Coordinates of N, CA and C in Angstrom, one line a residue:
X649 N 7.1 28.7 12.5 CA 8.2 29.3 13.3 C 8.2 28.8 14.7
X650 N 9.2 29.2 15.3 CA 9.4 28.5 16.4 C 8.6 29.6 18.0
X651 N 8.8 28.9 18.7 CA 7.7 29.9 19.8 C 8.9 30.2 20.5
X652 N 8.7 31.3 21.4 CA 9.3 32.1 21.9 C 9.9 31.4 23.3
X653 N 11.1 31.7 23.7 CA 11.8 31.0 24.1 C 13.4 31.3 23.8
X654 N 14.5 30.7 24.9 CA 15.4 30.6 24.8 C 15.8 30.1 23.8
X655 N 17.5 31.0 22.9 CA 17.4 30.7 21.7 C 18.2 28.5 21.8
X656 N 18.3 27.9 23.0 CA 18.1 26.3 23.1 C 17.0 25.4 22.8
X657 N 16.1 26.3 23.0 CA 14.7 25.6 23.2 C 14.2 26.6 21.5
X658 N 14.2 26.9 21.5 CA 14.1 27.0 20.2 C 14.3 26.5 19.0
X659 N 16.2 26.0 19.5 CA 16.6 25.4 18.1 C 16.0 23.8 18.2
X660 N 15.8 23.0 20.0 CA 15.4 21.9 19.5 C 14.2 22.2 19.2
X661 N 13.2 22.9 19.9 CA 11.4 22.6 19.3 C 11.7 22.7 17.6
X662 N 12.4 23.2 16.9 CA 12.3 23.5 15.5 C 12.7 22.4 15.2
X663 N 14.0 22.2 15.7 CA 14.9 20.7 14.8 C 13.8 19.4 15.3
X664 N 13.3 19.7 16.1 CA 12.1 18.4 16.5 C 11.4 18.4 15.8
X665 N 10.3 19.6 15.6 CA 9.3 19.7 14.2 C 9.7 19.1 12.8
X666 N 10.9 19.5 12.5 CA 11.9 19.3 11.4 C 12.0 18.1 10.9
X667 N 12.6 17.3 11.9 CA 13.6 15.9 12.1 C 12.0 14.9 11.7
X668 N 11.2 14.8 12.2 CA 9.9 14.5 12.5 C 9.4 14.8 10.7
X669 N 9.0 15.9 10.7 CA 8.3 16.2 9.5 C 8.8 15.5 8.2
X670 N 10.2 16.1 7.9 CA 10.9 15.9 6.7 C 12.0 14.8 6.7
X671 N 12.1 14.7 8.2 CA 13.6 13.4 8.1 C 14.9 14.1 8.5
X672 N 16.0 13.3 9.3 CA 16.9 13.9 10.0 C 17.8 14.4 9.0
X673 N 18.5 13.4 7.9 CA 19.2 14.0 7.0 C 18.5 14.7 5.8
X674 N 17.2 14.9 5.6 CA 16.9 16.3 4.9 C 17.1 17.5 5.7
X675 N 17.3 17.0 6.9 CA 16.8 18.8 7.5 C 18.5 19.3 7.8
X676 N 18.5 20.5 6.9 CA 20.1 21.0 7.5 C 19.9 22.2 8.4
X677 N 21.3 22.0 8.8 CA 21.1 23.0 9.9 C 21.1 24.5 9.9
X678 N 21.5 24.5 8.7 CA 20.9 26.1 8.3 C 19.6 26.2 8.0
X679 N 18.5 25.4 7.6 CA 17.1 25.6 8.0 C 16.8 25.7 9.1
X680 N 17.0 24.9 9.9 CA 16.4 25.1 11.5 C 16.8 26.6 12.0
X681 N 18.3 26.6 11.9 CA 18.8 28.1 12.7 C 17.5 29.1 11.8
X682 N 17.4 29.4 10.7 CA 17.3 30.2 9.9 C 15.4 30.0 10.5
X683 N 15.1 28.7 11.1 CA 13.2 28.9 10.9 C 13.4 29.2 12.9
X684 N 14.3 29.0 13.3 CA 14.0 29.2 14.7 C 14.7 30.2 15.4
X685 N 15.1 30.9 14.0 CA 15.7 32.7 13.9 C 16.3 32.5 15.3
X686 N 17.6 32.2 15.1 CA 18.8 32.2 16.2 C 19.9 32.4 15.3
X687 N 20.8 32.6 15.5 CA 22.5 32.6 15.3 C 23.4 31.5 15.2
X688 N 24.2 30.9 14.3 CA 24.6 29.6 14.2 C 25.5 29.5 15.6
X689 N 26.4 30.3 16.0 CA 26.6 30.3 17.0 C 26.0 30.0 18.2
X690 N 24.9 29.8 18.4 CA 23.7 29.2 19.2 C 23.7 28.0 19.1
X691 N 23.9 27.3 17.8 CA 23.9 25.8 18.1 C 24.9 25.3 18.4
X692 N 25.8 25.7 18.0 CA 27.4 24.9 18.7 C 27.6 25.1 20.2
X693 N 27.1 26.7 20.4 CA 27.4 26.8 22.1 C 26.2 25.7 22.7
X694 N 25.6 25.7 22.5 CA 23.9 24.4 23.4 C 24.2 23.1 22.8
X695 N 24.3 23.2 21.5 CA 24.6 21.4 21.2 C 25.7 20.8 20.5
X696 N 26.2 21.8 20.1 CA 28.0 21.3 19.5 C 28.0 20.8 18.4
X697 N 27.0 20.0 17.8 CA 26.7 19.6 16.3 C 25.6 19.1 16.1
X698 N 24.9 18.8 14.9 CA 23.7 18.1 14.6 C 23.6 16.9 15.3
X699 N 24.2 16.0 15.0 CA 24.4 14.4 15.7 C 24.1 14.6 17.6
X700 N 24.9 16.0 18.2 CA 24.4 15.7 19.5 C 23.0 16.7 19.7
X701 N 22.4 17.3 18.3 CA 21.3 17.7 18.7 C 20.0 16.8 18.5
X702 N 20.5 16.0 17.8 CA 20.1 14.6 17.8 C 19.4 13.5 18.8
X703 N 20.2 13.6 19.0 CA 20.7 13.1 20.4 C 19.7 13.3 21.6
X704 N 19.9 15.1 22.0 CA 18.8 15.6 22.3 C 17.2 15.2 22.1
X705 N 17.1 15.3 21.2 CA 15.6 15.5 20.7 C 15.4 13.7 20.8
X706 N 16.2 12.9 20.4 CA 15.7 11.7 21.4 C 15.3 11.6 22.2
X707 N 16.0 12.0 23.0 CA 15.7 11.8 24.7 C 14.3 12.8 25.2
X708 N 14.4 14.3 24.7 CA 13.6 15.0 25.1 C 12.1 14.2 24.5
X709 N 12.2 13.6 23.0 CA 10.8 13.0 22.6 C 10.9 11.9 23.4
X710 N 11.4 11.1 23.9 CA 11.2 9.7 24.7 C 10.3 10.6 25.9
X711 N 11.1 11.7 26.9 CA 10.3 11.9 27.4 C 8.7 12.3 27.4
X712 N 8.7 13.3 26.6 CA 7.6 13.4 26.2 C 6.4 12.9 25.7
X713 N 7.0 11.5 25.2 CA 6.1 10.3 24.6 C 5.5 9.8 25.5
X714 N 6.0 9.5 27.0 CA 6.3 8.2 27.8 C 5.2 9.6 28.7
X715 N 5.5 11.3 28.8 CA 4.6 11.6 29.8 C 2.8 11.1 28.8
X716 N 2.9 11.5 27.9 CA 1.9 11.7 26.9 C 1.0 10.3 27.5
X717 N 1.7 9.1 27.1 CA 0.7 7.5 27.0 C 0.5 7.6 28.4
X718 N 1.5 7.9 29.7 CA 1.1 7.6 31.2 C 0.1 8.7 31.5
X719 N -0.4 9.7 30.8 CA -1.4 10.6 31.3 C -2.6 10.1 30.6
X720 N -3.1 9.2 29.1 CA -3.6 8.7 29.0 C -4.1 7.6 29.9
X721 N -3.0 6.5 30.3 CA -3.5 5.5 30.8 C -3.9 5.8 31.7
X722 N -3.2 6.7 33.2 CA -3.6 6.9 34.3 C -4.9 7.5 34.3
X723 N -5.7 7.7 33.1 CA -7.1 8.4 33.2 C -8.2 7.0 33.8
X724 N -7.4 6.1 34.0 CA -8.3 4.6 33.9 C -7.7 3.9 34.9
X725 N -8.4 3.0 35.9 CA -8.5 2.8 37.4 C -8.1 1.1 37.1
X726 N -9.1 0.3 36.3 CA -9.3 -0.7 35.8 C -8.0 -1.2 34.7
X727 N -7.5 -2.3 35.8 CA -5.9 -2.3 34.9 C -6.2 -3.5 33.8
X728 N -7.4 -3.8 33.3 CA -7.1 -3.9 31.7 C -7.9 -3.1 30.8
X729 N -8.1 -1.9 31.4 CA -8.6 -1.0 30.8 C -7.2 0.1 30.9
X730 N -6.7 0.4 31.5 CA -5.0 1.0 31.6 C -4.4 0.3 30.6
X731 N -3.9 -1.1 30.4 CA -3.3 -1.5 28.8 C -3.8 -1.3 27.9
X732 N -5.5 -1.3 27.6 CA -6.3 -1.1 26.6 C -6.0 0.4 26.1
X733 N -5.7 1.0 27.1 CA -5.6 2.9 27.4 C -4.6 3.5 26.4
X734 N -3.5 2.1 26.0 CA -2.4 2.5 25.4 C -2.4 2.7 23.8
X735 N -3.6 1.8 23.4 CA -4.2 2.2 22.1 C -5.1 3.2 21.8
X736 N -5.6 3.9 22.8 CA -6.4 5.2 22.8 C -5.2 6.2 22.9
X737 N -4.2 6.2 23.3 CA -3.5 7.0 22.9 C -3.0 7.1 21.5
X738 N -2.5 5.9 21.1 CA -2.2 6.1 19.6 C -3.0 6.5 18.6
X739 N -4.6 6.0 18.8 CA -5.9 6.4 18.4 C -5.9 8.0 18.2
X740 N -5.7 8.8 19.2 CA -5.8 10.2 19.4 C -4.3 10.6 18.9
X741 N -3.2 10.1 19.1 CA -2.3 10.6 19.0 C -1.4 10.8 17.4
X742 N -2.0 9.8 16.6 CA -1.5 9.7 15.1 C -1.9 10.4 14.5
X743 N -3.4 10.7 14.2 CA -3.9 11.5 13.1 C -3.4 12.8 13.4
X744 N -3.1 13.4 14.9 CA -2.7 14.6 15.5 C -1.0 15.0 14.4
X745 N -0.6 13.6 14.1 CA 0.9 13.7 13.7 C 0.4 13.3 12.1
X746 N -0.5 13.3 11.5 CA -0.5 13.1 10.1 C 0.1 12.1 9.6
X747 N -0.6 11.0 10.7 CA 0.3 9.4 10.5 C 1.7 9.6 9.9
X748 N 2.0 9.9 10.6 CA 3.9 10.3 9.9 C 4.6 9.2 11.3
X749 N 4.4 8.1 11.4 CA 4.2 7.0 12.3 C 4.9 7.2 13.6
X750 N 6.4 6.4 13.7 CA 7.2 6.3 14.8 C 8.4 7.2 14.5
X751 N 8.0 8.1 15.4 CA 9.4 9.2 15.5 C 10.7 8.6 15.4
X752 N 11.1 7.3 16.5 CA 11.9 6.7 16.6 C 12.8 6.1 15.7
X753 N 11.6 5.0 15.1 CA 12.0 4.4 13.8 C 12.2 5.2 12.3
X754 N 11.3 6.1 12.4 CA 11.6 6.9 11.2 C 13.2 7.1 11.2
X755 N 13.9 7.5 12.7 CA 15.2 8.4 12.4 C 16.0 6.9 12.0
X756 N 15.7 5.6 12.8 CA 16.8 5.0 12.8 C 16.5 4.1 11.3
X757 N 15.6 4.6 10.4 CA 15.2 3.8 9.1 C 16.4 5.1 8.4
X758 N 16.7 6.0 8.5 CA 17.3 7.5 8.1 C 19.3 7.2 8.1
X759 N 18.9 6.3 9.6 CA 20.8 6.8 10.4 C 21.3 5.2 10.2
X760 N 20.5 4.0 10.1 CA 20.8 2.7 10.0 C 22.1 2.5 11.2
X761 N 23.2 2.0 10.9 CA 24.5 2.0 11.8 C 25.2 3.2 12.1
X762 N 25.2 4.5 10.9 CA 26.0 5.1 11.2 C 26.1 6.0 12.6
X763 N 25.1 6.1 13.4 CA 25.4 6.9 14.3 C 25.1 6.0 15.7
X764 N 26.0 5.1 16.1 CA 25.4 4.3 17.4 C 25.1 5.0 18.7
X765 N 24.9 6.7 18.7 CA 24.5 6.5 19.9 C 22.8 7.1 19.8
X766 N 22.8 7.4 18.7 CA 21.4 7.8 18.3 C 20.6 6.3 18.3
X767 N 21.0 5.3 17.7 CA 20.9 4.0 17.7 C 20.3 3.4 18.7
X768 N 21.3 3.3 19.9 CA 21.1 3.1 21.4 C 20.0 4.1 21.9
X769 N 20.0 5.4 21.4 CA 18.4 5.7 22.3 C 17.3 5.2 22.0
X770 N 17.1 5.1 19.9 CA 15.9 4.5 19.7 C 15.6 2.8 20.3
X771 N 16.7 2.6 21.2 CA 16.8 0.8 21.2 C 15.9 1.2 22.5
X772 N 16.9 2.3 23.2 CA 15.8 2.4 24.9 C 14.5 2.4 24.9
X773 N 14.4 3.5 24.2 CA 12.7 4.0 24.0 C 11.9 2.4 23.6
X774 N 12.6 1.7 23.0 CA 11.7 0.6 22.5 C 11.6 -0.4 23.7
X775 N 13.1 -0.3 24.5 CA 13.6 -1.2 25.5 C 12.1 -0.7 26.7
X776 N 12.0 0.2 26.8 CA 11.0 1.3 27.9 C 9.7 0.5 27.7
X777 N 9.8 1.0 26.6 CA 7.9 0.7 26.0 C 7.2 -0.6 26.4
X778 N 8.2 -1.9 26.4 CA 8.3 -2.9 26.1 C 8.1 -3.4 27.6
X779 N 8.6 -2.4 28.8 CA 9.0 -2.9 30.0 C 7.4 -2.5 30.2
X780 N 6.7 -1.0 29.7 CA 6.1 -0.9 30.4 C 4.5 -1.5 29.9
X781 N 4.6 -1.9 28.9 CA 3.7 -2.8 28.5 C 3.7 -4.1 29.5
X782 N 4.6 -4.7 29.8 CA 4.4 -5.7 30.7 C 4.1 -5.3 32.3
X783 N 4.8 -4.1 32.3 CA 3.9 -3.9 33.7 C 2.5 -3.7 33.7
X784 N 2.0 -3.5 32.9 CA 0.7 -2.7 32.9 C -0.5 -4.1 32.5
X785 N 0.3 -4.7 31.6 CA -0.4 -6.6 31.5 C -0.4 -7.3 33.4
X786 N 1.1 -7.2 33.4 CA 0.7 -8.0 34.8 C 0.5 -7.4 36.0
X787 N -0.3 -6.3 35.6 CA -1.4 -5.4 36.7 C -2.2 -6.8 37.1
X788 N -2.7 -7.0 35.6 CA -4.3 -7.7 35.8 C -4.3 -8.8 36.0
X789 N -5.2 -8.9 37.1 CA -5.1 -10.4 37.8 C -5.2 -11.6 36.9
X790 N -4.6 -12.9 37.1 CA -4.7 -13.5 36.2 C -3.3 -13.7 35.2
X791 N -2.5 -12.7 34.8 CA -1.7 -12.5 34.0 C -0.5 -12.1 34.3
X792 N 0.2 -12.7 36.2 CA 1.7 -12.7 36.6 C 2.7 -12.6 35.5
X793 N 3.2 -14.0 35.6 CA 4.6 -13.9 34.5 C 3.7 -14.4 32.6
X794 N 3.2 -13.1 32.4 CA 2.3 -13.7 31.1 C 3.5 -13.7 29.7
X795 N 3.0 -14.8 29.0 CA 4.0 -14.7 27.9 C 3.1 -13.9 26.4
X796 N 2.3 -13.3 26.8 CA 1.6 -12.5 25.8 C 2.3 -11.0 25.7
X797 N 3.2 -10.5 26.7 CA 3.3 -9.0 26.5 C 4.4 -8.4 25.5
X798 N 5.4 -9.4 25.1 CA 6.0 -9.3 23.3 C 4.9 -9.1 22.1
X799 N 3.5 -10.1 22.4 CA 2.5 -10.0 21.6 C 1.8 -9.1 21.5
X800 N 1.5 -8.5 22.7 CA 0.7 -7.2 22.7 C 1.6 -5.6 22.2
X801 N 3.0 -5.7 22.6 CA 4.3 -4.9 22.1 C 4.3 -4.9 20.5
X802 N 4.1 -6.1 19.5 CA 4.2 -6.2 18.5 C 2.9 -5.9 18.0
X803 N 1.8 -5.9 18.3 CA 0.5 -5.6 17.7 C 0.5 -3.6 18.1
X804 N 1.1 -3.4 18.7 CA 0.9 -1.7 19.0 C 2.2 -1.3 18.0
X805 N 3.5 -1.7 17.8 CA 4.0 -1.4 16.9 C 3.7 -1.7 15.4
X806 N 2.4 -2.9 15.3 CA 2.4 -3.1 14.1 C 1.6 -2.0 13.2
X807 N 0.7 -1.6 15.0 CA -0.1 -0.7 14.5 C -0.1 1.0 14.3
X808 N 1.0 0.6 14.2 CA 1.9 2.4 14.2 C 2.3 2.2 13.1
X809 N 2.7 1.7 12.4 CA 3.3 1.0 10.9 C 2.0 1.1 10.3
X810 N 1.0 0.5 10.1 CA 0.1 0.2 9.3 C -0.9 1.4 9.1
X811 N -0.5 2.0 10.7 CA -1.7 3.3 10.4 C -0.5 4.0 9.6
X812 N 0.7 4.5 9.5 CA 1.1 5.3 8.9 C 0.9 4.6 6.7
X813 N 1.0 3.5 6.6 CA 0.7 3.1 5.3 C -0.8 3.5 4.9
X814 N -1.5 3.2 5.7 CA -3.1 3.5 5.4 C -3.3 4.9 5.7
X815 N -2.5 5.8 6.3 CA -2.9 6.6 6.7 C -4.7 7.0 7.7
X816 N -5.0 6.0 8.4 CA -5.8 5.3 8.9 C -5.9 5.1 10.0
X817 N -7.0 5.1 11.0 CA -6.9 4.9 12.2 C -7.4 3.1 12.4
X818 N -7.7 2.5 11.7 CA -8.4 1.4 11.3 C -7.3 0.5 12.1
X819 N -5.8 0.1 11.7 CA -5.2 -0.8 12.2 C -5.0 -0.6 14.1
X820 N -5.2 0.3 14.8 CA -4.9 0.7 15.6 C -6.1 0.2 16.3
X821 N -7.3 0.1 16.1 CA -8.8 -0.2 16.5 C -8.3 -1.7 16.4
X822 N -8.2 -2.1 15.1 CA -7.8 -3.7 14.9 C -7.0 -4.7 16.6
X823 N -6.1 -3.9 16.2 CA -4.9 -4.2 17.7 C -5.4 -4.3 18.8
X824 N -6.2 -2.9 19.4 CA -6.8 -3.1 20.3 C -8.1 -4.3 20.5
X825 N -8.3 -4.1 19.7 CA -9.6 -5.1 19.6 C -9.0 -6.7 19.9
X826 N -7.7 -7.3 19.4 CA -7.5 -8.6 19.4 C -6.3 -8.5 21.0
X827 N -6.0 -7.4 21.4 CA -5.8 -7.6 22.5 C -7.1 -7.7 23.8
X828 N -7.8 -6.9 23.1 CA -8.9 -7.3 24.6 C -9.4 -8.6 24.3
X829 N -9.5 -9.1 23.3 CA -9.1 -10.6 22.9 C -8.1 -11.5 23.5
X830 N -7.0 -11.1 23.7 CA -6.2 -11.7 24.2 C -6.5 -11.8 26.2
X831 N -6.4 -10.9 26.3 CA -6.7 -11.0 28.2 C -7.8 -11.5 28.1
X832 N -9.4 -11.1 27.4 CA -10.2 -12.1 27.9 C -9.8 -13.4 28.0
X833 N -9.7 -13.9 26.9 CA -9.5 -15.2 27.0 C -8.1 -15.7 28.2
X834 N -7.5 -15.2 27.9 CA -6.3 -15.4 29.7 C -6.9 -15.5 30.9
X835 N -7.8 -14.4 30.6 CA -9.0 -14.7 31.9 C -9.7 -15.7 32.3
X836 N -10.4 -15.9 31.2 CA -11.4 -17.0 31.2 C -10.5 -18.5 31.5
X837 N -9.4 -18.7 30.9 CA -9.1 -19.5 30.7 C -8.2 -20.0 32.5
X838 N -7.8 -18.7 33.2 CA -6.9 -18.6 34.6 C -5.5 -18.9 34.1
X839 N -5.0 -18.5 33.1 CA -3.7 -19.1 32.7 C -2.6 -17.7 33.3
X840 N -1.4 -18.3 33.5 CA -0.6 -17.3 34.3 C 0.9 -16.9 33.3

């Protein structure tokens, strides 16, 4: 059930739980109203249709993702221990979600072209992730304009993928492990 709260915040924490759990086009909107016990009239007045509640729950999970990894990383002073920080998040963060993997890609494996602006958010979130992966690489000395941080972007996505197949925290350990791999040797080697 949904926690207490205005009946807006209601209908997204449920359609979030929902959309997440079962998939955006399983979940209709008479489940959610009916599990986040509101009035259908509630969703049209706050979000006007499914598609822009959608919508919503992108943006509100982008935020929430992005507070989630920066309160992990900022636990750590040492900036290649802050990029390393970002796989301790997914470490702790997947089995919490029952390796049910990328919120993001799940929807857009669900909506493919039909809905471009749900589209365009999962593109930001990825666009985001991607920026801040390379800020957090060229923290560490040594690694200005590095051409490793697509590499290290694609080894954290691979390993959101893989933990969700294995249902396993194993690939996630993997990743981190051949990235501290990767900066040592950047290190060692002084390459920019």
């Amino acid at each position: 059930m949904a926690r207490p709260g205005n009946p807006k915040e209601k209908i997204l924490t449920t359609a979030g739980r929902l959309f997440y759990e079962q998939g955006y086009h399983s979940t209709g909107i008479n489940q959610v109203l009916e599990e986040a016990g509101v009035a259908k009239a509630s969703l049209y007045s706050h979000f006007g249709s499914k598609e822009e509640l959608g919508l919503i729950y992108l943006k509100e999970a982008r935020t929430a993702w992005f507070s989630g990894i920066t309160q992990m990383v900022d636990k750590k002073t040492d900036p290649a221990e802050r990029l390393l920080a970002i796989f301790d998040f997914l470490e702790r963060q997947l089995p919490l979600q029952h390796f049910r993997g990328c919120r993001f890609i799940n929807l857009l494996a669900e909506i493919g072209d039909s809905q471009p602006e749900m589209q365009q958010q999962v593109l930001e979130h990825k666009r985001k992730l991607r920026r801040y992966i390379y800020q957090l690489l060229t923290a560490i000395p040594g690694h200005g304009a590095s051409t490793i941080a697509d590499t290290i972007y694609l080894l954290f996505e691979g390993a959101i993928v893989e933990s969700k197949v294995y249902k396993e925290i194993w690939p996630v350990k993997t990743a981190k492990k051949m990235v501290k791999q990767l900066i040592d040797s950047r290190q060692q080697d002084g390459e920019t």
